[in-house]
One Martini backbone bead per residue (centre of mass of N, CA, C, O) as a GRO file, in nm:
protein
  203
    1UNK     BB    1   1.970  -2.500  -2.902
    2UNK     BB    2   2.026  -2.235  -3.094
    3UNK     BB    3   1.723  -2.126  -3.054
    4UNK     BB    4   1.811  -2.069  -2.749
    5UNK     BB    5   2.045  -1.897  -2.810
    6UNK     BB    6   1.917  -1.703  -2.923
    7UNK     BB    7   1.667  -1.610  -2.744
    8UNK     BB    8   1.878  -1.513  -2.519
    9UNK     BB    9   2.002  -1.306  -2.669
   10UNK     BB   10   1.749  -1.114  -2.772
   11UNK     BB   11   1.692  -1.029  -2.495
   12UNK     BB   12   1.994  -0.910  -2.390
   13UNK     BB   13   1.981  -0.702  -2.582
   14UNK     BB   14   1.684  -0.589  -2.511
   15UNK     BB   15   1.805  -0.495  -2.238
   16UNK     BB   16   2.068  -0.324  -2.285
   17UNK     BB   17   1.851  -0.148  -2.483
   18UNK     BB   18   1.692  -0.066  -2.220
   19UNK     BB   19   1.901   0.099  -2.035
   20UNK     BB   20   2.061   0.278  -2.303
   21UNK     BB   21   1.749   0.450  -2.329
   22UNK     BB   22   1.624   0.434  -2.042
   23UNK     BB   23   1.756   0.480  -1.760
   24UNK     BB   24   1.522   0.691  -1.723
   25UNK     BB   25   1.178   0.673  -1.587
   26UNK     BB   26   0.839   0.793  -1.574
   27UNK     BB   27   0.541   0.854  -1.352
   28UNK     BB   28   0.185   0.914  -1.357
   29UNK     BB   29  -0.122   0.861  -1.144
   30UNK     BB   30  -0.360   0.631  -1.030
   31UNK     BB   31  -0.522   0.488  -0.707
   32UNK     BB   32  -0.647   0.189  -0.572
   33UNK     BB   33  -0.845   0.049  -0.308
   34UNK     BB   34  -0.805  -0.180  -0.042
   35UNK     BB   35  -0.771  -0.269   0.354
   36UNK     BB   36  -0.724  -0.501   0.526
   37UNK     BB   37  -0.744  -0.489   0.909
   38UNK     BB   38  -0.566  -0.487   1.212
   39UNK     BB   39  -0.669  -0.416   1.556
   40UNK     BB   40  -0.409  -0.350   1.845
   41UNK     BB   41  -0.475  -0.263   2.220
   42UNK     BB   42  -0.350  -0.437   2.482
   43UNK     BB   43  -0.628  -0.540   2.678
   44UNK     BB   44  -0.658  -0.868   2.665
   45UNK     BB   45  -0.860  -0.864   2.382
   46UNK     BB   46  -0.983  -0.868   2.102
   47UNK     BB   47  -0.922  -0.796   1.817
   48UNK     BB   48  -0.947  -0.599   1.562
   49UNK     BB   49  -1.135  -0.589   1.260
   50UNK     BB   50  -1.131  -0.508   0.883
   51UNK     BB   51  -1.227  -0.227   0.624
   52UNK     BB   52  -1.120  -0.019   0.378
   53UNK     BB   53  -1.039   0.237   0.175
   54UNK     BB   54  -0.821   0.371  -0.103
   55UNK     BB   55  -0.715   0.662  -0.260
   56UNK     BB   56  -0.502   0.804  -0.499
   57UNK     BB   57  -0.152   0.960  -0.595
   58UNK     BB   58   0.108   0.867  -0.836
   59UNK     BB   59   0.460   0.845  -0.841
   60UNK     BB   60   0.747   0.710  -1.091
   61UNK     BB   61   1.124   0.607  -1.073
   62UNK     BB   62   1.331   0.441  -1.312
   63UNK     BB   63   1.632   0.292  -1.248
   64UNK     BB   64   1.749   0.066  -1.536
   65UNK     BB   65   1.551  -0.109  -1.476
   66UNK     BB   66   1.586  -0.188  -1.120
   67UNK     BB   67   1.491   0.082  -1.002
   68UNK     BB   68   1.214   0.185  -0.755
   69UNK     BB   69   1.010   0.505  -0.739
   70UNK     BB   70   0.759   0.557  -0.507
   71UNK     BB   71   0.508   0.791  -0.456
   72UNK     BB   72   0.250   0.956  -0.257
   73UNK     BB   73  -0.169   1.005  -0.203
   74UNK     BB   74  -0.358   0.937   0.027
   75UNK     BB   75  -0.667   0.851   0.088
   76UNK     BB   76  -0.817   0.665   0.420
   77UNK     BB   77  -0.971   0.452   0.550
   78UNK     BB   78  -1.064   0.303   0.888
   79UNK     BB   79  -1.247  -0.021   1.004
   80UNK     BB   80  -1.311  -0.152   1.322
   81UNK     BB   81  -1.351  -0.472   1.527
   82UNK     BB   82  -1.548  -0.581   1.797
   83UNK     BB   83  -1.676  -0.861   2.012
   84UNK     BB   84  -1.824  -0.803   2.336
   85UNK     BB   85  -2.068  -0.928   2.516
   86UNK     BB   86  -2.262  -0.844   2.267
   87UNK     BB   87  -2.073  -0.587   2.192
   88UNK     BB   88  -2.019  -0.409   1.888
   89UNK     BB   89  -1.731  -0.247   1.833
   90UNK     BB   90  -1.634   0.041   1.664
   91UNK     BB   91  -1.346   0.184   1.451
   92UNK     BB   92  -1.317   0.479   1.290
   93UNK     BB   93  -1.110   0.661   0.983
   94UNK     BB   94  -0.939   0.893   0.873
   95UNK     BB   95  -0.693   0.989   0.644
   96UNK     BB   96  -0.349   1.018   0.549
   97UNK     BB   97  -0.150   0.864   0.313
   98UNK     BB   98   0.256   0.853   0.268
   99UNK     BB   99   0.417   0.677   0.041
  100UNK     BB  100   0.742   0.490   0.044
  101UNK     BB  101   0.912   0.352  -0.255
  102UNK     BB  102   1.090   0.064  -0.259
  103UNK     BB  103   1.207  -0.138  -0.578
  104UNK     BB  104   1.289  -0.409  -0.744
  105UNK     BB  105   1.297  -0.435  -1.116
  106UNK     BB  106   1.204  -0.652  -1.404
  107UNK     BB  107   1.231  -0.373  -1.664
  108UNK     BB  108   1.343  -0.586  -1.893
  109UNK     BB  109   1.081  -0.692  -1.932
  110UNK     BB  110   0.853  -0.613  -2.196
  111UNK     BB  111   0.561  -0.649  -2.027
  112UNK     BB  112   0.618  -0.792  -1.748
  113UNK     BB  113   0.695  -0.660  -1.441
  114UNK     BB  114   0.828  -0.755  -1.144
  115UNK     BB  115   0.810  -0.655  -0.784
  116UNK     BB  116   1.030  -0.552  -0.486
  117UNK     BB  117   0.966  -0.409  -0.121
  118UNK     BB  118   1.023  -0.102   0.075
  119UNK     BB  119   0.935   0.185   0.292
  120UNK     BB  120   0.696   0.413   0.386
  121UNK     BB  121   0.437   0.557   0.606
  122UNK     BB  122   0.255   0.856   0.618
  123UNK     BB  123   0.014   0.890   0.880
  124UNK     BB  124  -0.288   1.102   0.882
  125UNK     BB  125  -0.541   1.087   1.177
  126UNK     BB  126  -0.833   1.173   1.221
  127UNK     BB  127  -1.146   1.184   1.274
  128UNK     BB  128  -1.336   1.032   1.459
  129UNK     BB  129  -1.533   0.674   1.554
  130UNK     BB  130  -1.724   0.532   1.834
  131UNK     BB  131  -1.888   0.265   1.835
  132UNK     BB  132  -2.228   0.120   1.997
  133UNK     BB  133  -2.361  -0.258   1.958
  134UNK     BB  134  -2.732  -0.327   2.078
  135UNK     BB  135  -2.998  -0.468   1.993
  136UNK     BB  136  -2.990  -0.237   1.755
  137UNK     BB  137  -2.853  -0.033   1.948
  138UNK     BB  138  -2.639   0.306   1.886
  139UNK     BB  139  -2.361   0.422   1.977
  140UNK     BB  140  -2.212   0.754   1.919
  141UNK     BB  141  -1.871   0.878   1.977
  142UNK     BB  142  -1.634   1.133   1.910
  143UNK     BB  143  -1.310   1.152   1.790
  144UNK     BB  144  -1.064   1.360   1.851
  145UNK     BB  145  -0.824   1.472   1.679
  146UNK     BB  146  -0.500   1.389   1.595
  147UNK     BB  147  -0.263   1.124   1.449
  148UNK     BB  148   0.089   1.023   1.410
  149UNK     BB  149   0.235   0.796   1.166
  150UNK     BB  150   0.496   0.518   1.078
  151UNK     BB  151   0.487   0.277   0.819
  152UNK     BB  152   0.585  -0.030   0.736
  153UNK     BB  153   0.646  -0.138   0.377
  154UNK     BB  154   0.564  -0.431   0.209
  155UNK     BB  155   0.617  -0.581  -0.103
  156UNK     BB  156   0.443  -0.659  -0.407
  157UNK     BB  157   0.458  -0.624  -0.828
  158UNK     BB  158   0.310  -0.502  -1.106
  159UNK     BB  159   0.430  -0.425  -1.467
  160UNK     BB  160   0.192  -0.328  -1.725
  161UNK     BB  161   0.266  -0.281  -2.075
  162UNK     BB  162   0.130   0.005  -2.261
  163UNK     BB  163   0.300   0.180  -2.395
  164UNK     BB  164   0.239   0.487  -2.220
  165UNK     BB  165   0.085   0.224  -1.997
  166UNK     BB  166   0.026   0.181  -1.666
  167UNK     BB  167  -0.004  -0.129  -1.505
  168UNK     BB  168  -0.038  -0.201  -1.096
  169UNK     BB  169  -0.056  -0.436  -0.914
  170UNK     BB  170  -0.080  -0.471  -0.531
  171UNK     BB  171   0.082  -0.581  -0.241
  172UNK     BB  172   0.074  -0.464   0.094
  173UNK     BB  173   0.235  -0.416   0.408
  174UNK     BB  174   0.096  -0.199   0.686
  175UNK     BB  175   0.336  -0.169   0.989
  176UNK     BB  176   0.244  -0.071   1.345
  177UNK     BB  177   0.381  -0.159   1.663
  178UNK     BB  178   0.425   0.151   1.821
  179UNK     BB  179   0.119   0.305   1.905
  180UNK     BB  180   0.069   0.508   2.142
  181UNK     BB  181  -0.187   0.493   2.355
  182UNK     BB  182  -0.314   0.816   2.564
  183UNK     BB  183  -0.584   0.664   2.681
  184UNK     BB  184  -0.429   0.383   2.792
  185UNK     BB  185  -0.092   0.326   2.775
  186UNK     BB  186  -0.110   0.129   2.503
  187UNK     BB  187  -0.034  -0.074   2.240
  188UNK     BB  188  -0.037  -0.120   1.990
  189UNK     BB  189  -0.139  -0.305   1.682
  190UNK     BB  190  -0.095  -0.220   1.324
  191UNK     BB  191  -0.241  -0.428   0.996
  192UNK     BB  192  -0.257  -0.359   0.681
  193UNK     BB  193  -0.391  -0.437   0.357
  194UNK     BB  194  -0.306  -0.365   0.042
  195UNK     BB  195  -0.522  -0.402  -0.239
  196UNK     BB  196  -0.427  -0.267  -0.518
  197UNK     BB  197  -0.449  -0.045  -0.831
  198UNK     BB  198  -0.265   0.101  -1.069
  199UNK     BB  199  -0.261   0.427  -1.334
  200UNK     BB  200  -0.056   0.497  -1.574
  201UNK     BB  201   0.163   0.747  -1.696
  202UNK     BB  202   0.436   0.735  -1.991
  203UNK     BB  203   0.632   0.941  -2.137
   0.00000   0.00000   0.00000
């Protein structure tokens, strides 16, 4: 019993000295993963659905080891799917992508801090294609023009801390329900989920 209560005491001291030690502290590095997701056009058929890659810089700060602000510019690909009538229709887009978050983290323990959050996401949509296959044969047709949306971003990851340098895996949901396509004037319903890993530096 002595041995538990002096455990948590070495602890609470070990977390409340990193509390007045570093206050606020900062990150900066890369990230990187996938994103498979899901695009509701609202017009009767099956969603489409895919998987796209996303890379790009991220920076971030911590206050009280408690309180977790990150922000970042990510390249973004986005590429759907679905077949009609034997007929497989594919929709891809380059993006430019800037989340916003913020998130709770257990940055009081000492190797591994997990962490939940929620935040938003500027897409930043450019030219795209949109693809028919069939039987083997292909029209490729561009989609011009660019859309700009808003995604609500919930997420959770850990942060593994190796001197000054953090590992951070994350899985996030970036959840847009309210795109209208204006050239069919329906609702879409588009759902990413990224999970990714950043590297970060921290000074």
């Amino acid at each position: 019993m002595k041995r538990v209560i002096f455990l948590m005491f070495t602890v609470l001291v070990f977390s409340y000295a990193q509390c007045l030690s570093a206050p606020i502290s900062t990150r900066v590095g890369v990230k990187f993963g996938f994103n498979p997701g899901t695009y509701n056009l609202d017009d009767g058929l099956d969603e489409f659905k895919g998987t796209g890659v996303h890379f790009g810089f991220g920076m971030g700060t911590d206050i009280l080891n408690l309180i977790a602000i990150d922000m970042g510019a990510q390249f973004r690909t986005t590429s759907y799917s679905r077949e009609v009538l034997s007929v497989k229709h594919t929709i891809s887009y380059s993006n430019l992508y800037f989340p916003f978050f913020l998130s709770l983290k257990a940055g009081m323990l000492p190797l591994i801090s997990p962490y939940i959050g929620a935040g938003l996401g500027l897409n930043v949509q450019f030219n795209g294609t949109s693809s028919l296959e069939s039987n083997g044969l292909v029209v490729e047709t561009p989609i011009e023009g660019s859309n700009t949306n808003f995604f609500l971003i919930l997420g959770i990851g850990a942060e593994v801390k190796l001197l000054k340098f953090r590992i951070m895996p994350e899985f996030t949901a970036n959840i847009n329900a309210q795109a209208d396509d204006e050239a069919t004037e329906a609702t879409e319903e588009n759902v990413d989920y990224h999970i990714s890993v950043g590297f970060y530096y921290a000074p």
